[in-house]
CSV table of C-alpha atoms in Angstrom, one decimal:
chain,number,residue,atom,x,y,z
A,1,UNK,CA,4.6,69.6,100.4
A,2,UNK,CA,6.6,70.7,97.4
A,3,UNK,CA,5.6,70.0,94.1
A,4,UNK,CA,6.5,67.6,92.2
A,5,UNK,CA,7.2,69.7,89.4
A,6,UNK,CA,9.6,71.9,91.7
A,7,UNK,CA,12.0,69.1,92.6
A,8,UNK,CA,12.4,67.6,88.9
A,9,UNK,CA,13.2,71.2,88.3
A,10,UNK,CA,15.8,71.7,91.4
A,11,UNK,CA,16.8,68.2,90.9
A,12,UNK,CA,18.1,69.3,87.2
A,13,UNK,CA,18.9,72.5,88.7
A,14,UNK,CA,20.9,71.2,91.0
A,15,UNK,CA,22.5,68.1,88.4
A,16,UNK,CA,23.8,71.3,86.4
A,17,UNK,CA,24.8,73.4,88.8
A,18,UNK,CA,29.0,73.3,89.0
A,19,UNK,CA,29.4,72.7,85.4
A,20,UNK,CA,31.1,76.0,84.6
A,21,UNK,CA,27.7,77.6,83.6
A,22,UNK,CA,25.5,80.8,84.6
A,23,UNK,CA,21.9,78.2,86.2
A,24,UNK,CA,18.8,80.1,85.9
A,25,UNK,CA,15.6,78.0,86.7
A,26,UNK,CA,13.4,80.4,85.8
A,27,UNK,CA,13.7,82.1,82.1
A,28,UNK,CA,15.4,85.6,82.6
A,29,UNK,CA,15.0,88.4,79.7
A,30,UNK,CA,17.8,87.9,78.4
A,31,UNK,CA,20.5,85.2,79.5
A,32,UNK,CA,24.0,85.4,79.6
A,33,UNK,CA,26.5,83.2,78.0
A,34,UNK,CA,28.0,81.0,79.1
A,35,UNK,CA,24.6,79.2,80.6
A,36,UNK,CA,21.7,77.0,81.3
A,37,UNK,CA,17.8,78.0,82.3
A,38,UNK,CA,15.7,75.2,82.9
A,39,UNK,CA,12.1,76.1,80.9
A,40,UNK,CA,9.0,74.2,81.5
A,41,UNK,CA,8.5,71.7,77.6
A,42,UNK,CA,4.5,70.7,76.6
A,43,UNK,CA,3.2,69.1,77.9
A,44,UNK,CA,4.4,69.9,81.1
A,45,UNK,CA,2.6,68.3,82.3
A,46,UNK,CA,1.5,64.6,81.4
A,47,UNK,CA,0.2,62.7,85.3
A,48,UNK,CA,-0.1,58.5,84.3
A,49,UNK,CA,-1.6,57.7,88.1
A,50,UNK,CA,-4.6,60.1,90.8
A,51,UNK,CA,-5.5,59.3,93.6
A,52,UNK,CA,-1.1,58.4,94.9
A,53,UNK,CA,-0.1,61.2,92.1
A,54,UNK,CA,2.3,60.2,89.7
A,55,UNK,CA,3.1,62.0,86.5
A,56,UNK,CA,5.6,62.9,83.7
A,57,UNK,CA,7.2,66.3,83.5
A,58,UNK,CA,8.8,67.6,80.3
A,59,UNK,CA,11.2,70.3,80.5
A,60,UNK,CA,14.3,71.6,78.1
A,61,UNK,CA,17.4,72.5,79.1
A,62,UNK,CA,18.6,75.8,76.8
A,63,UNK,CA,22.0,75.7,76.6
A,64,UNK,CA,23.5,79.9,75.8
A,65,UNK,CA,26.7,80.2,74.4
A,66,UNK,CA,28.5,83.3,73.5
A,67,UNK,CA,28.3,83.6,69.1
A,68,UNK,CA,30.7,85.7,69.0
A,69,UNK,CA,33.3,83.7,66.2
A,70,UNK,CA,30.5,81.0,64.8
A,71,UNK,CA,33.6,78.1,64.3
A,72,UNK,CA,34.2,78.7,68.6
A,73,UNK,CA,30.7,78.6,68.8
A,74,UNK,CA,29.2,75.4,67.7
A,75,UNK,CA,32.7,74.3,69.4
A,76,UNK,CA,31.3,76.1,72.3
A,77,UNK,CA,27.6,74.6,71.7
A,78,UNK,CA,29.3,70.6,71.5
A,79,UNK,CA,31.2,70.2,74.2
A,80,UNK,CA,28.3,71.7,76.4
A,81,UNK,CA,26.3,69.1,75.3
A,82,UNK,CA,28.7,66.4,76.4
A,83,UNK,CA,28.7,68.2,79.8
A,84,UNK,CA,25.2,68.4,80.8
A,85,UNK,CA,24.0,64.7,79.3
A,86,UNK,CA,25.8,62.8,81.4
A,87,UNK,CA,25.6,64.8,84.3
A,88,UNK,CA,21.8,64.7,85.0
A,89,UNK,CA,20.2,62.2,87.4
A,90,UNK,CA,19.3,58.8,85.9
A,91,UNK,CA,16.0,59.2,86.1
A,92,UNK,CA,15.5,61.9,83.3
A,93,UNK,CA,15.1,61.0,79.6
A,94,UNK,CA,17.1,62.5,77.1
A,95,UNK,CA,14.1,62.6,74.9
A,96,UNK,CA,15.8,65.2,71.7
A,97,UNK,CA,18.4,67.5,71.4
A,98,UNK,CA,18.0,71.1,68.7
A,99,UNK,CA,20.3,72.1,66.4
A,100,UNK,CA,22.5,74.7,67.7
A,101,UNK,CA,20.3,78.4,66.8
A,102,UNK,CA,21.3,81.8,67.0
A,103,UNK,CA,18.1,83.7,68.8
A,104,UNK,CA,17.8,87.6,68.9
A,105,UNK,CA,18.3,89.3,71.7
A,106,UNK,CA,17.2,92.5,71.4
A,107,UNK,CA,19.9,95.6,71.9
A,108,UNK,CA,22.0,92.7,74.0
A,109,UNK,CA,22.2,91.3,69.8
A,110,UNK,CA,22.3,87.8,69.5
A,111,UNK,CA,23.0,83.7,71.7
A,112,UNK,CA,23.6,80.9,70.5
A,113,UNK,CA,21.2,77.9,71.7
A,114,UNK,CA,20.4,74.7,72.0
A,115,UNK,CA,17.5,73.4,73.4
A,116,UNK,CA,17.8,69.8,75.9
A,117,UNK,CA,14.2,68.2,75.6
A,118,UNK,CA,13.8,65.6,79.1
A,119,UNK,CA,11.9,64.0,80.6
A,120,UNK,CA,11.5,63.3,84.5
A,121,UNK,CA,8.8,60.8,85.9
A,122,UNK,CA,7.9,62.1,90.1
A,123,UNK,CA,6.3,60.4,92.2
A,124,UNK,CA,4.4,61.3,95.1
């Protein structure tokens, strides 16, 4: 039996694969732009019913773009949102989208990220 969290993560990963981004199913030390990183959010699991297992699992879909030129990076981030949102499964609810943020990745420089928070309702 596959864990419901695993099913949700893999379904989100499959939905965004083939959109022109490298997709990471776990957080890499340094994500390479352009990419999408699927990571657990907090709270990760919200139980709705035990017995016949049912819960909501929450994820962050982090979009990574190259920040070399700020105006182009902003457009790349905005375009990514418009490409990714319609690709998500209909049973995945988008709860929020954060602003573009520069993230320092050490000696590799910086990346521009946008975090899309989603919730997936899963049932056994």
